Coordinates of C-alpha atoms and ligand atoms in Angstrom, one line a residue:
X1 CA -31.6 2.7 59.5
X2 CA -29.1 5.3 60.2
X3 CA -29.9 8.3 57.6
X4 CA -27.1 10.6 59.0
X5 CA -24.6 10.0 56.2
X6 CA -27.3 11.3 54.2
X7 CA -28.9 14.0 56.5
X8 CA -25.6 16.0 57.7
X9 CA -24.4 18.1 54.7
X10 CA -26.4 19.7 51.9
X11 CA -25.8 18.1 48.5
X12 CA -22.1 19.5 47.1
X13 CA -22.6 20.6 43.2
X14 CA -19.8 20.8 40.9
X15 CA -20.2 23.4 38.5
X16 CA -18.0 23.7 35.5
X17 CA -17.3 26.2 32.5
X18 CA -14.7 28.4 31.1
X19 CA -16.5 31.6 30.8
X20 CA -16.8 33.2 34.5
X21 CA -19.8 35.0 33.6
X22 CA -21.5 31.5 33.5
X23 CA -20.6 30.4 36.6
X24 CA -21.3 33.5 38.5
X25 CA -24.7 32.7 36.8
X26 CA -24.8 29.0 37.7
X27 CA -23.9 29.9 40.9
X28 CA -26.3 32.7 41.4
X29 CA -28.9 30.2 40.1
X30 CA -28.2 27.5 42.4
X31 CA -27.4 29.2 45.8
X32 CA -31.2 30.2 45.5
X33 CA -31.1 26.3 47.0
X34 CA -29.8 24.6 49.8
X35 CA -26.8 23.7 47.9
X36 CA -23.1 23.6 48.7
X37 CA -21.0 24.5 45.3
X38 CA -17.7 24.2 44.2
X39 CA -16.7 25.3 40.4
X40 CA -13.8 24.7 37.8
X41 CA -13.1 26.2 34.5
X42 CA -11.7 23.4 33.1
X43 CA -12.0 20.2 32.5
X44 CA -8.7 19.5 34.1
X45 CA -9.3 21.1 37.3
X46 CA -13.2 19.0 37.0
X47 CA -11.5 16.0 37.3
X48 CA -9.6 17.1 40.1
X49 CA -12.4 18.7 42.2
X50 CA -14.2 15.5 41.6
X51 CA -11.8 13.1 42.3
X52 CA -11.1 14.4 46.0
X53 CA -14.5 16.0 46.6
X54 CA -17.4 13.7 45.5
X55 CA -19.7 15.9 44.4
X56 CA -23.0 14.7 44.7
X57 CA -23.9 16.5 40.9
X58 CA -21.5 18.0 38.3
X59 CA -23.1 20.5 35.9
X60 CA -20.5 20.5 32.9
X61 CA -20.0 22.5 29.9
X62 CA -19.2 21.1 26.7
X63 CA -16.8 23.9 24.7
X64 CA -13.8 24.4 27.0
X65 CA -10.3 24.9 26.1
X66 CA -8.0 21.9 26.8
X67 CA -9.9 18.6 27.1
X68 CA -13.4 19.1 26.4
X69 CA -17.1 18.4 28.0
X70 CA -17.3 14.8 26.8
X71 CA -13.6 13.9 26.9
X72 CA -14.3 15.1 31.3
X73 CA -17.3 13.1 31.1
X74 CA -15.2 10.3 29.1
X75 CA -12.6 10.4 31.7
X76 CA -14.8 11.1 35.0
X77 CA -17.3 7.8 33.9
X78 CA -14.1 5.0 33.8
X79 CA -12.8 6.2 37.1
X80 CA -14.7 4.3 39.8
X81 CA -14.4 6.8 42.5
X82 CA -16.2 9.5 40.3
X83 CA -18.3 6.9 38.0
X84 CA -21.3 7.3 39.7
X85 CA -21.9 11.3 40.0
X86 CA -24.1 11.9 38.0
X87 CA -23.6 14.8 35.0
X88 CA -25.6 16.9 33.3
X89 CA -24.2 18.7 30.5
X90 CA -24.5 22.7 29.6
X91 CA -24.5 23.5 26.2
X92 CA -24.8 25.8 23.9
X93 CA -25.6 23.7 21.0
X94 CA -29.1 21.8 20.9
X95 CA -28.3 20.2 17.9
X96 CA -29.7 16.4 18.5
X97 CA -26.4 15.0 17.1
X98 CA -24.4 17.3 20.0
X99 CA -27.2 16.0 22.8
X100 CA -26.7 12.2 21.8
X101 CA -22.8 12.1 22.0
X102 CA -23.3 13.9 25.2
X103 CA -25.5 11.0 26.4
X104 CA -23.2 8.8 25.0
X105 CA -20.3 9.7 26.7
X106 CA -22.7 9.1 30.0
X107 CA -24.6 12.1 30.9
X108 CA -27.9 11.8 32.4
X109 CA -29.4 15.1 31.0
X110 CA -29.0 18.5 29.9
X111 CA -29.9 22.3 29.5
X112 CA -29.5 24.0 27.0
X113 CA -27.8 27.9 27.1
X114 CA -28.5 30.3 27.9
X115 CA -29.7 28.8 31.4
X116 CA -33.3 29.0 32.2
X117 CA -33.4 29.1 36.0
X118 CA -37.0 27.1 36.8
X119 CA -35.5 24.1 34.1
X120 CA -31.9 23.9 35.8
X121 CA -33.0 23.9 39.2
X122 CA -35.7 21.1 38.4
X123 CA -33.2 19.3 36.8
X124 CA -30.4 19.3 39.3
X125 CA -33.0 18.6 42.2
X126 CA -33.8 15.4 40.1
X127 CA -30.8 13.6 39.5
X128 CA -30.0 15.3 42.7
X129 CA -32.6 13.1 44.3
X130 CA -31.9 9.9 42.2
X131 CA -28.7 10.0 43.3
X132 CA -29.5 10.3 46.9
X133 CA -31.8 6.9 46.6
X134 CA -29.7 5.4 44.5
X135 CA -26.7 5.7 47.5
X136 CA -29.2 4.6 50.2
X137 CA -29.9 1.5 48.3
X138 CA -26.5 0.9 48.2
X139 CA -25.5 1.4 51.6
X140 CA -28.9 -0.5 52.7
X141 CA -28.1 -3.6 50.1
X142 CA -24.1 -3.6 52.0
X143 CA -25.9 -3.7 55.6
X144 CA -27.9 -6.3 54.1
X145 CA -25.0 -8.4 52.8
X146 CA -23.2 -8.1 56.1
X147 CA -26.1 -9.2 58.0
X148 CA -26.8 -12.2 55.4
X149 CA -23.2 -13.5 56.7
X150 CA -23.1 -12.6 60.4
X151 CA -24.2 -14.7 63.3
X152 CA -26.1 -12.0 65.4
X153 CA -25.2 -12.8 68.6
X154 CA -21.5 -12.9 68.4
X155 CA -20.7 -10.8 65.4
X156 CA -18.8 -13.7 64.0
X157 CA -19.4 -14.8 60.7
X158 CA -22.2 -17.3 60.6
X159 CA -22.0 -21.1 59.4
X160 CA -23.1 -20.9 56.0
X161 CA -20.6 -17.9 55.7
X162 CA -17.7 -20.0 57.2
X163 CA -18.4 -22.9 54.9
X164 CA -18.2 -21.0 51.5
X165 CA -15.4 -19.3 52.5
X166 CA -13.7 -23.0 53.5
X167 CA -14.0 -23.6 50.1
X168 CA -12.7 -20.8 48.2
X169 CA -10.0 -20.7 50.2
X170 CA -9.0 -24.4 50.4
X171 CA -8.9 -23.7 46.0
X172 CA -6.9 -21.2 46.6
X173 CA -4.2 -22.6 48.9
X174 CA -4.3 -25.2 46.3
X175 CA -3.6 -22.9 43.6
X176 CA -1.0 -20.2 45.0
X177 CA 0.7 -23.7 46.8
X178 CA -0.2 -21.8 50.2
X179 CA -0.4 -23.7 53.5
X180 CA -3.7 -23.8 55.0
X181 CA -5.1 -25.1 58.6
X182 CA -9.1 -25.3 59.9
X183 CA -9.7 -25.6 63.5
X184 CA -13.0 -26.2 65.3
X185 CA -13.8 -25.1 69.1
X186 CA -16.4 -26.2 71.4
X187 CA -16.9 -25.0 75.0
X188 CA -16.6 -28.0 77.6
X189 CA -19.4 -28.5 79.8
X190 CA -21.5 -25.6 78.5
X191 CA -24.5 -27.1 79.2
X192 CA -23.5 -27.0 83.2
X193 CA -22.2 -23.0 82.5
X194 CA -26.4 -22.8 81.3
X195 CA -27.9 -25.1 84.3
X196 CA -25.6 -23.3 86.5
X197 CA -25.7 -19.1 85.6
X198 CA -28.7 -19.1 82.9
X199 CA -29.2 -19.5 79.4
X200 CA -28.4 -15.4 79.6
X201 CA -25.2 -15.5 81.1
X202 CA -24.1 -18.8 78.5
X203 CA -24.9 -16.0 76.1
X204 CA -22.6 -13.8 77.4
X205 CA -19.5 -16.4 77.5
X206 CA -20.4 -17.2 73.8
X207 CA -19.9 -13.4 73.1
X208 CA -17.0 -13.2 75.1
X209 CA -14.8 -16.2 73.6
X210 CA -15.9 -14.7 69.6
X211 CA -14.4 -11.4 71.5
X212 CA -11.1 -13.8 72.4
X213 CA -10.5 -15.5 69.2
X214 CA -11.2 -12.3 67.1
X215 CA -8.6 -10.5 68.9
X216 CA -6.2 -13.3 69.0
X217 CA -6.3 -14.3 65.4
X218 CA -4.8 -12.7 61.8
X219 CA -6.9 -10.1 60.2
X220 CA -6.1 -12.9 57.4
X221 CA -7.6 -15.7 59.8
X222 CA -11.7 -16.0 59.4
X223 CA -13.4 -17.5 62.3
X224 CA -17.1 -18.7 62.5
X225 CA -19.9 -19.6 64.7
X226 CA -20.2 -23.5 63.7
X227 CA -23.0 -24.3 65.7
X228 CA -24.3 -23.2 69.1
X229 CA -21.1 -23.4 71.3
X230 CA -18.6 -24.3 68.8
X231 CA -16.4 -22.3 66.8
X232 CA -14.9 -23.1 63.1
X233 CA -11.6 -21.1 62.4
X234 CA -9.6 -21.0 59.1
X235 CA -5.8 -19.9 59.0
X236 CA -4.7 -19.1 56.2
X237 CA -1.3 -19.4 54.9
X238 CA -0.7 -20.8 58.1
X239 CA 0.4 -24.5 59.1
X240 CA -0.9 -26.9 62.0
X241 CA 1.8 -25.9 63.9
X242 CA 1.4 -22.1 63.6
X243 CA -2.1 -22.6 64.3
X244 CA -1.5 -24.6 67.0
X245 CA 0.3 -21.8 68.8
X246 CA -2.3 -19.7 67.9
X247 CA -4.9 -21.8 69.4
X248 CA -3.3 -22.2 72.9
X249 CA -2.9 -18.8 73.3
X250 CA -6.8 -18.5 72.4
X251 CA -7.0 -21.7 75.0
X252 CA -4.9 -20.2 78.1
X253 CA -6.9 -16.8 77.1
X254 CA -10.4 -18.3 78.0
X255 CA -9.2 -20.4 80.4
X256 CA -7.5 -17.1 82.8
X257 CA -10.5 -15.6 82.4
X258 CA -12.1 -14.1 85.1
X259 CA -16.0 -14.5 84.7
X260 CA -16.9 -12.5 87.7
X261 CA -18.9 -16.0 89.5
X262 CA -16.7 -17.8 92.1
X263 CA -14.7 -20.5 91.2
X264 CA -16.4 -20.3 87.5
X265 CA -13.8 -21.5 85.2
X266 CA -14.5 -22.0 81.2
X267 CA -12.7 -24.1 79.4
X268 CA -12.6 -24.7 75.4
X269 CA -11.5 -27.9 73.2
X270 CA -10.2 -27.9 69.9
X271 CA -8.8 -30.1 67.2
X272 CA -6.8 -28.8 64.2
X273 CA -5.8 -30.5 61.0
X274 CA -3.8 -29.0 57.8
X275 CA -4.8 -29.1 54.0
X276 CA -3.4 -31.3 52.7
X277 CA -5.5 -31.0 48.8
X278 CA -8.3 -33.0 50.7
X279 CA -11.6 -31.8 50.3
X280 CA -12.9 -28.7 52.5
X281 CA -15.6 -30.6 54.2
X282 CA -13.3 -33.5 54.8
X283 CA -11.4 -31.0 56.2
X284 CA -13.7 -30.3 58.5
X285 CA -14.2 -33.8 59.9
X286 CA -11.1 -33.9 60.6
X287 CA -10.8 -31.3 62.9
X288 CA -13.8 -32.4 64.2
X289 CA -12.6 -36.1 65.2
X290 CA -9.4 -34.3 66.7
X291 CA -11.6 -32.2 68.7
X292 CA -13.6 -35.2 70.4
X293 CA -9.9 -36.6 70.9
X294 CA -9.6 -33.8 72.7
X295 CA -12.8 -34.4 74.6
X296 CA -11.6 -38.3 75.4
X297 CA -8.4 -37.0 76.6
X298 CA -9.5 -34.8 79.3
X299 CA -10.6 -31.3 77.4
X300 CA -9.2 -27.7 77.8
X301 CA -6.8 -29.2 75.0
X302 CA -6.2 -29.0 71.7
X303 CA -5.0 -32.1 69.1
X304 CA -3.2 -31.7 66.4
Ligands
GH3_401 P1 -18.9 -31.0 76.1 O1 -17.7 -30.6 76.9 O2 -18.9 -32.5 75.8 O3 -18.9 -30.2 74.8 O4 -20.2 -30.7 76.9 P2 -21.2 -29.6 76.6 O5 -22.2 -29.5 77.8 O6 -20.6 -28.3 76.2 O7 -22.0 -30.1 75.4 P3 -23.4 -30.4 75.0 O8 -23.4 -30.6 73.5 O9 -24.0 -31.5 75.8 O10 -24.2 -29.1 75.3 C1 -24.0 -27.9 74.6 C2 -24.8 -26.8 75.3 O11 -24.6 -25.6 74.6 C3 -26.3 -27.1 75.3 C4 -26.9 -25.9 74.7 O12 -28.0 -25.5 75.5 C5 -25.8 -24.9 74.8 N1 -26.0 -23.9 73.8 C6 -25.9 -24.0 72.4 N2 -26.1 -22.8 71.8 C7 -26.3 -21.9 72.8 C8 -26.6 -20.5 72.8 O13 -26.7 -19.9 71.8 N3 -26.7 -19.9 74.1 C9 -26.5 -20.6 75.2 N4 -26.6 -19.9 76.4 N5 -26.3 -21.9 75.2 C10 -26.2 -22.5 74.1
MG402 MG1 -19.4 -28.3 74.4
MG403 MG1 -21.1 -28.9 71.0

């Protein structure tokens, strides 16, 4: 997996506290690492640094003039952007009452001052380092979600993908009153395009025509790989005849393609149907039976 994100920058640290003596000493402390730092002397200013600078750690004091330690932490915790940095809080007190509120308000440690420069070094590397895993299994659990609904080969989204989005989006045309059309493709005589060039080349047309509809539909529009040469596409907020147009542009697109093999032309037929409050996989027979009338009739069509 690609590391990078993780690999080019040293860790940022947010340092904050109102007395400049401290944060020459926090920053004396923690430049004895590999670390970047930025500092505030206010909680104000904090929230500020944090919001457009991620820090990866915020070491935060408690007694500060204007909004205090936990009212930062408070504040910093309900903003999603800067939920997740971890805190640790400086303070001054060590009373068990002071450490708990500071816990409460969503700190994940703190030292005590004055600063002990072994203990807030260990410290900051830890979190430091939880944080760092706890991103990676983030970013590896999104690649992971992406690839759970994406048909490898042609980047569309795959068929059980397709399917569940059919459905939530057929309950929501229903409930906003939103127009709603599904159309499936499938390539004629593929099977000739294989016998003919190779299974390899068949692959590459495949890829090619998910390249032609993704670029010719909505952002709005999803389209799927449906099964080995067909294609599922839902238009949303979009009737038969809209989609219609759509799909003849998609179907003059493939057939002007130049495939680079004499006289090779491809041709694709479809059949599209609107919701009409039916249900989704109704829906999809539909489209499916005015697909095959567009095999009957002749193919490179589409019915409506
Ligand atoms: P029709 O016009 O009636 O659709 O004819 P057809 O030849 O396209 O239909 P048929 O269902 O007989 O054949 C579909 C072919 O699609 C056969 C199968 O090998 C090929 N195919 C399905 N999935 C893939 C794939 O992932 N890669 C390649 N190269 N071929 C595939
Ligand atoms: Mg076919
Ligand atoms: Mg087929």
């Amino acid at each position: 997996m690609d590391n990078s994100v993780f690999e080019d920058k040293s860790p940022l640290v947010l340092i904050v506290d109102d007395v400049a003596k401290n944060l020459q000493i926090l920053g004396t402390i923690l430049s004895k690492k590999n670390y970047r730092i930025a500092a505030a002397n206010n909680g104000e200013k904090a929230i500020i640094i944090a919001n457009s600078s991620l820090p990866d750690l915020i070491l935060l004091d408690i007694m500060m003039p204007g909004i205090n330690g936990y009212e930062t932490c408070t504040r910093l915790k309900k903003n999603p952007r800067t939920r997740d940095i971890p805190i640790i809080f400086l303070t001054a007190k060590n009373e068990l009452a002071d450490i708990v509120r500071g816990f409460e308000a969503g700190a994940v440690d703190y030292v005590t001052k004055p600063f002990n420069s072994v203990e807030l070094l260990v410290r900051t590397k830890t979190h430091l380092e939880l944080k760092m895993s706890r991103d990676m299994l983030k970013i590896r659990n999104e690649q992971l979600e992406r690839l759970a609904i994406t048909d490898s080969m042609t980047g569309l989204y795959n068929h059980r993908y397709i399917i569940d989005s059919l459905s939530i989006r057929t309950a929501e045309a229903k409930r906003y009153k939103q127009s709603l059309s599904v159309a499936m493709l499938d390539i004629d005589y593929f099977k000739k395009v294989n016998d003919n060039f190779g299974h390899f080349f068949g692959d590459f047309v495949l890829v090619r025509i998910s390249a032609i509809i993704e670029d010719t539909i909505r952002k709005t529009d999803i389209a799927g790989r449906y099964g080995g040469e067909e294609y599922l596409i839902i238009f949303t907020n979009t009737d038969k005849k809209n989609a219609f147009n759509t799909l003849e542009r998609i179907r003059r697109s493939i057939e002007k393609e130049n495939w680079g093999k004499e006289s090779l032309i491809v041709t694709i037929s479809g059949g599209v149907c609107e919701f009409e409050g039916q249900d989704y996989l109704k829906l999809i027979m539909t489209a499916d039976e005015l697909l095959y009338k567009a095999k009957e009739n002749g193919r490179n069509r589409i019915e409506i």
